[in-house]
JSON list of C-alpha atoms in Angstrom, two decimals:
[
{"chain": "L", "resi": 36, "resn": "ARG", "atom": "CA", "xyz": [46.62, 135.75, 96.51]},
{"chain": "L", "resi": 37, "resn": "MET", "atom": "CA", "xyz": [49.36, 133.14, 97.85]},
{"chain": "L", "resi": 38, "resn": "SER", "atom": "CA", "xyz": [49.57, 135.35, 101.07]},
{"chain": "L", "resi": 39, "resn": "LEU", "atom": "CA", "xyz": [45.96, 134.41, 102.36]},
{"chain": "L", "resi": 40, "resn": "GLU", "atom": "CA", "xyz": [46.66, 130.93, 101.53]},
{"chain": "L", "resi": 41, "resn": "GLN", "atom": "CA", "xyz": [48.62, 130.23, 104.54]},
{"chain": "L", "resi": 42, "resn": "PHE", "atom": "CA", "xyz": [45.51, 131.47, 106.72]},
{"chain": "L", "resi": 43, "resn": "ARG", "atom": "CA", "xyz": [43.39, 128.77, 105.08]},
{"chain": "L", "resi": 44, "resn": "PRO", "atom": "CA", "xyz": [44.17, 126.03, 107.21]},
{"chain": "L", "resi": 45, "resn": "TYR", "atom": "CA", "xyz": [42.48, 128.48, 110.55]},
{"chain": "L", "resi": 46, "resn": "VAL", "atom": "CA", "xyz": [39.69, 129.62, 108.22]},
{"chain": "L", "resi": 47, "resn": "LEU", "atom": "CA", "xyz": [38.73, 125.47, 107.20]},
{"chain": "L", "resi": 48, "resn": "MET", "atom": "CA", "xyz": [39.07, 124.78, 111.12]},
{"chain": "L", "resi": 49, "resn": "MET", "atom": "CA", "xyz": [36.81, 127.68, 112.15]},
{"chain": "L", "resi": 50, "resn": "ASN", "atom": "CA", "xyz": [34.45, 126.49, 109.49]},
{"chain": "L", "resi": 51, "resn": "ALA", "atom": "CA", "xyz": [34.29, 123.14, 110.70]},
{"chain": "L", "resi": 52, "resn": "ARG", "atom": "CA", "xyz": [33.90, 124.58, 114.37]},
{"chain": "L", "resi": 53, "resn": "ALA", "atom": "CA", "xyz": [31.47, 127.10, 113.40]},
{"chain": "L", "resi": 54, "resn": "ARG", "atom": "CA", "xyz": [29.23, 123.81, 111.42]},
{"chain": "L", "resi": 55, "resn": "ALA", "atom": "CA", "xyz": [29.65, 121.63, 114.29]},
{"chain": "L", "resi": 56, "resn": "CYS", "atom": "CA", "xyz": [28.66, 124.11, 116.94]},
{"chain": "L", "resi": 57, "resn": "ILE", "atom": "CA", "xyz": [25.15, 124.19, 115.36]},
{"chain": "L", "resi": 58, "resn": "ALA", "atom": "CA", "xyz": [24.73, 120.32, 115.39]},
{"chain": "L", "resi": 59, "resn": "LEU", "atom": "CA", "xyz": [26.25, 120.20, 118.66]},
{"chain": "L", "resi": 60, "resn": "GLU", "atom": "CA", "xyz": [23.11, 123.20, 119.69]},
{"chain": "L", "resi": 61, "resn": "ASP", "atom": "CA", "xyz": [20.94, 120.58, 118.42]},
{"chain": "L", "resi": 62, "resn": "LYS", "atom": "CA", "xyz": [22.17, 117.33, 120.07]},
{"chain": "L", "resi": 63, "resn": "ASN", "atom": "CA", "xyz": [23.56, 115.56, 116.99]},
{"chain": "L", "resi": 64, "resn": "TYR", "atom": "CA", "xyz": [26.53, 114.38, 118.25]},
{"chain": "L", "resi": 65, "resn": "ASP", "atom": "CA", "xyz": [26.96, 112.34, 115.35]},
{"chain": "L", "resi": 66, "resn": "ARG", "atom": "CA", "xyz": [27.00, 114.80, 113.02]},
{"chain": "L", "resi": 67, "resn": "ALA", "atom": "CA", "xyz": [29.47, 117.35, 114.67]},
{"chain": "L", "resi": 68, "resn": "LEU", "atom": "CA", "xyz": [32.17, 114.52, 114.71]},
{"chain": "L", "resi": 69, "resn": "GLU", "atom": "CA", "xyz": [31.57, 114.07, 111.24]},
{"chain": "L", "resi": 70, "resn": "LEU", "atom": "CA", "xyz": [31.72, 118.02, 110.62]},
{"chain": "L", "resi": 71, "resn": "ILE", "atom": "CA", "xyz": [34.98, 118.14, 112.77]},
{"chain": "L", "resi": 72, "resn": "ASP", "atom": "CA", "xyz": [36.63, 114.72, 111.17]},
{"chain": "L", "resi": 73, "resn": "GLY", "atom": "CA", "xyz": [35.29, 116.64, 107.95]},
{"chain": "L", "resi": 74, "resn": "GLY", "atom": "CA", "xyz": [37.27, 120.04, 108.57]},
{"chain": "L", "resi": 75, "resn": "ILE", "atom": "CA", "xyz": [40.01, 118.16, 109.39]},
{"chain": "L", "resi": 76, "resn": "GLY", "atom": "CA", "xyz": [40.05, 116.50, 105.95]},
{"chain": "L", "resi": 77, "resn": "SER", "atom": "CA", "xyz": [40.08, 119.71, 104.12]},
{"chain": "L", "resi": 78, "resn": "ILE", "atom": "CA", "xyz": [43.04, 120.88, 106.12]},
{"chain": "L", "resi": 79, "resn": "ARG", "atom": "CA", "xyz": [45.24, 117.69, 105.36]},
{"chain": "L", "resi": 80, "resn": "ASP", "atom": "CA", "xyz": [43.73, 118.16, 101.74]},
{"chain": "L", "resi": 81, "resn": "PHE", "atom": "CA", "xyz": [45.13, 122.00, 101.66]},
{"chain": "L", "resi": 82, "resn": "PHE", "atom": "CA", "xyz": [48.86, 120.66, 102.79]},
{"chain": "L", "resi": 83, "resn": "ALA", "atom": "CA", "xyz": [48.48, 117.60, 100.24]},
{"chain": "L", "resi": 84, "resn": "GLU", "atom": "CA", "xyz": [47.26, 120.26, 97.48]},
{"chain": "L", "resi": 85, "resn": "ILE", "atom": "CA", "xyz": [50.31, 122.29, 98.00]},
{"chain": "L", "resi": 86, "resn": "GLU", "atom": "CA", "xyz": [52.45, 119.51, 98.35]},
{"chain": "L", "resi": 87, "resn": "ARG", "atom": "CA", "xyz": [53.76, 119.91, 102.04]},
{"chain": "L", "resi": 88, "resn": "ASP", "atom": "CA", "xyz": [51.31, 116.72, 103.50]},
{"chain": "L", "resi": 89, "resn": "ASP", "atom": "CA", "xyz": [54.50, 117.60, 106.00]},
{"chain": "L", "resi": 90, "resn": "LEU", "atom": "CA", "xyz": [52.69, 120.15, 107.91]},
{"chain": "L", "resi": 91, "resn": "ALA", "atom": "CA", "xyz": [49.94, 118.18, 108.87]},
{"chain": "L", "resi": 92, "resn": "ASP", "atom": "CA", "xyz": [51.82, 116.87, 111.36]},
{"chain": "L", "resi": 93, "resn": "SER", "atom": "CA", "xyz": [52.55, 119.62, 113.38]},
{"chain": "L", "resi": 94, "resn": "CYS", "atom": "CA", "xyz": [49.30, 121.94, 112.44]},
{"chain": "L", "resi": 95, "resn": "ARG", "atom": "CA", "xyz": [47.79, 123.47, 115.42]},
{"chain": "L", "resi": 96, "resn": "GLU", "atom": "CA", "xyz": [44.10, 123.87, 113.63]},
{"chain": "L", "resi": 97, "resn": "ILE", "atom": "CA", "xyz": [44.23, 120.00, 113.15]},
{"chain": "L", "resi": 98, "resn": "GLN", "atom": "CA", "xyz": [45.62, 119.31, 116.57]},
{"chain": "L", "resi": 99, "resn": "PHE", "atom": "CA", "xyz": [42.62, 121.43, 117.87]},
{"chain": "L", "resi": 100, "resn": "LEU", "atom": "CA", "xyz": [39.98, 119.56, 115.89]},
{"chain": "L", "resi": 101, "resn": "GLU", "atom": "CA", "xyz": [41.11, 116.39, 117.03]},
{"chain": "L", "resi": 102, "resn": "GLU", "atom": "CA", "xyz": [41.20, 117.12, 120.52]},
{"chain": "L", "resi": 103, "resn": "TRP", "atom": "CA", "xyz": [37.78, 118.92, 120.36]},
{"chain": "L", "resi": 104, "resn": "SER", "atom": "CA", "xyz": [36.65, 116.03, 118.70]},
{"chain": "L", "resi": 105, "resn": "GLU", "atom": "CA", "xyz": [37.86, 113.40, 121.33]},
{"chain": "L", "resi": 106, "resn": "ARG", "atom": "CA", "xyz": [36.22, 115.57, 123.95]},
{"chain": "L", "resi": 107, "resn": "ILE", "atom": "CA", "xyz": [32.67, 115.46, 122.69]},
{"chain": "L", "resi": 108, "resn": "GLU", "atom": "CA", "xyz": [33.16, 111.54, 121.77]},
{"chain": "L", "resi": 109, "resn": "ASN", "atom": "CA", "xyz": [34.04, 111.28, 125.67]},
{"chain": "L", "resi": 110, "resn": "ASN", "atom": "CA", "xyz": [31.63, 113.84, 127.37]},
{"chain": "L", "resi": 111, "resn": "ARG", "atom": "CA", "xyz": [28.25, 113.15, 125.01]},
{"chain": "L", "resi": 112, "resn": "PRO", "atom": "CA", "xyz": [25.46, 111.66, 126.31]},
{"chain": "L", "resi": 113, "resn": "LEU", "atom": "CA", "xyz": [25.16, 107.99, 125.77]},
{"chain": "L", "resi": 114, "resn": "THR", "atom": "CA", "xyz": [22.37, 106.66, 124.05]},
{"chain": "L", "resi": 115, "resn": "ALA", "atom": "CA", "xyz": [20.31, 103.58, 125.57]},
{"chain": "L", "resi": 116, "resn": "ALA", "atom": "CA", "xyz": [22.15, 101.17, 123.10]},
{"chain": "L", "resi": 117, "resn": "ASP", "atom": "CA", "xyz": [25.85, 102.58, 123.73]},
{"chain": "L", "resi": 118, "resn": "ARG", "atom": "CA", "xyz": [24.90, 102.13, 127.90]},
{"chain": "L", "resi": 119, "resn": "LEU", "atom": "CA", "xyz": [23.94, 98.35, 126.56]},
{"chain": "L", "resi": 120, "resn": "ARG", "atom": "CA", "xyz": [26.70, 97.68, 124.61]},
{"chain": "L", "resi": 121, "resn": "ARG", "atom": "CA", "xyz": [28.91, 98.79, 127.37]},
{"chain": "L", "resi": 122, "resn": "GLU", "atom": "CA", "xyz": [27.31, 96.75, 129.81]},
{"chain": "L", "resi": 123, "resn": "LEU", "atom": "CA", "xyz": [28.13, 94.15, 126.80]},
{"chain": "L", "resi": 124, "resn": "THR", "atom": "CA", "xyz": [31.83, 94.38, 127.23]},
{"chain": "L", "resi": 125, "resn": "GLN", "atom": "CA", "xyz": [31.88, 94.69, 130.49]},
{"chain": "L", "resi": 126, "resn": "ALA", "atom": "CA", "xyz": [29.86, 91.02, 130.87]},
{"chain": "L", "resi": 127, "resn": "VAL", "atom": "CA", "xyz": [32.59, 89.38, 128.32]},
{"chain": "L", "resi": 128, "resn": "GLU", "atom": "CA", "xyz": [35.33, 90.71, 130.36]},
{"chain": "L", "resi": 129, "resn": "HIS", "atom": "CA", "xyz": [34.10, 89.67, 133.53]},
{"chain": "L", "resi": 130, "resn": "GLU", "atom": "CA", "xyz": [33.61, 86.03, 131.77]},
{"chain": "L", "resi": 131, "resn": "ASP", "atom": "CA", "xyz": [29.46, 86.55, 132.83]},
{"chain": "L", "resi": 132, "resn": "TYR", "atom": "CA", "xyz": [28.25, 85.29, 129.60]},
{"chain": "L", "resi": 133, "resn": "GLU", "atom": "CA", "xyz": [24.62, 84.54, 130.30]},
{"chain": "L", "resi": 134, "resn": "ARG", "atom": "CA", "xyz": [24.26, 88.15, 131.30]},
{"chain": "L", "resi": 135, "resn": "ALA", "atom": "CA", "xyz": [26.09, 89.29, 127.96]},
{"chain": "L", "resi": 136, "resn": "ALA", "atom": "CA", "xyz": [23.48, 87.18, 125.89]},
{"chain": "L", "resi": 137, "resn": "GLN", "atom": "CA", "xyz": [21.31, 89.04, 128.26]},
{"chain": "L", "resi": 138, "resn": "ILE", "atom": "CA", "xyz": [21.90, 92.42, 126.95]},
{"chain": "L", "resi": 139, "resn": "ARG", "atom": "CA", "xyz": [22.67, 91.09, 123.69]},
{"chain": "L", "resi": 140, "resn": "ASP", "atom": "CA", "xyz": [19.31, 90.38, 123.25]},
{"chain": "L", "resi": 141, "resn": "GLN", "atom": "CA", "xyz": [18.35, 93.93, 124.45]},
{"chain": "L", "resi": 142, "resn": "ILE", "atom": "CA", "xyz": [20.20, 95.57, 121.94]},
{"chain": "L", "resi": 143, "resn": "ARG", "atom": "CA", "xyz": [18.78, 93.56, 119.21]},
{"chain": "L", "resi": 144, "resn": "GLU", "atom": "CA", "xyz": [15.27, 94.48, 120.36]},
{"chain": "L", "resi": 145, "resn": "LEU", "atom": "CA", "xyz": [16.43, 97.77, 120.32]},
{"chain": "L", "resi": 146, "resn": "ALA", "atom": "CA", "xyz": [17.65, 97.58, 116.89]},
{"chain": "L", "resi": 147, "resn": "ILE", "atom": "CA", "xyz": [13.95, 96.56, 116.02]}
]
């Protein structure tokens, strides 16, 4: 049994990856990211169980999942609310407070 434990991080990564792929096929990006984070947590928990937390920092499976999560986050389509939030940030950065107030109101309307 212990000889197979060395493969647990890989199995946990592949499980998270498969489940996240299903969510991505349904264009459920938030769920995919949750599943990836859960996979990372499961691998970290495994290392904690065997009292080898130090291995998590160099774990290739965790690195893969973190990089994949970042790619999904950066490349997923923006919702209308996400686009407005970006515009709001830009308006505030440019000190265009009138425009920022308009965008804020649009965000509130979307939330209703």
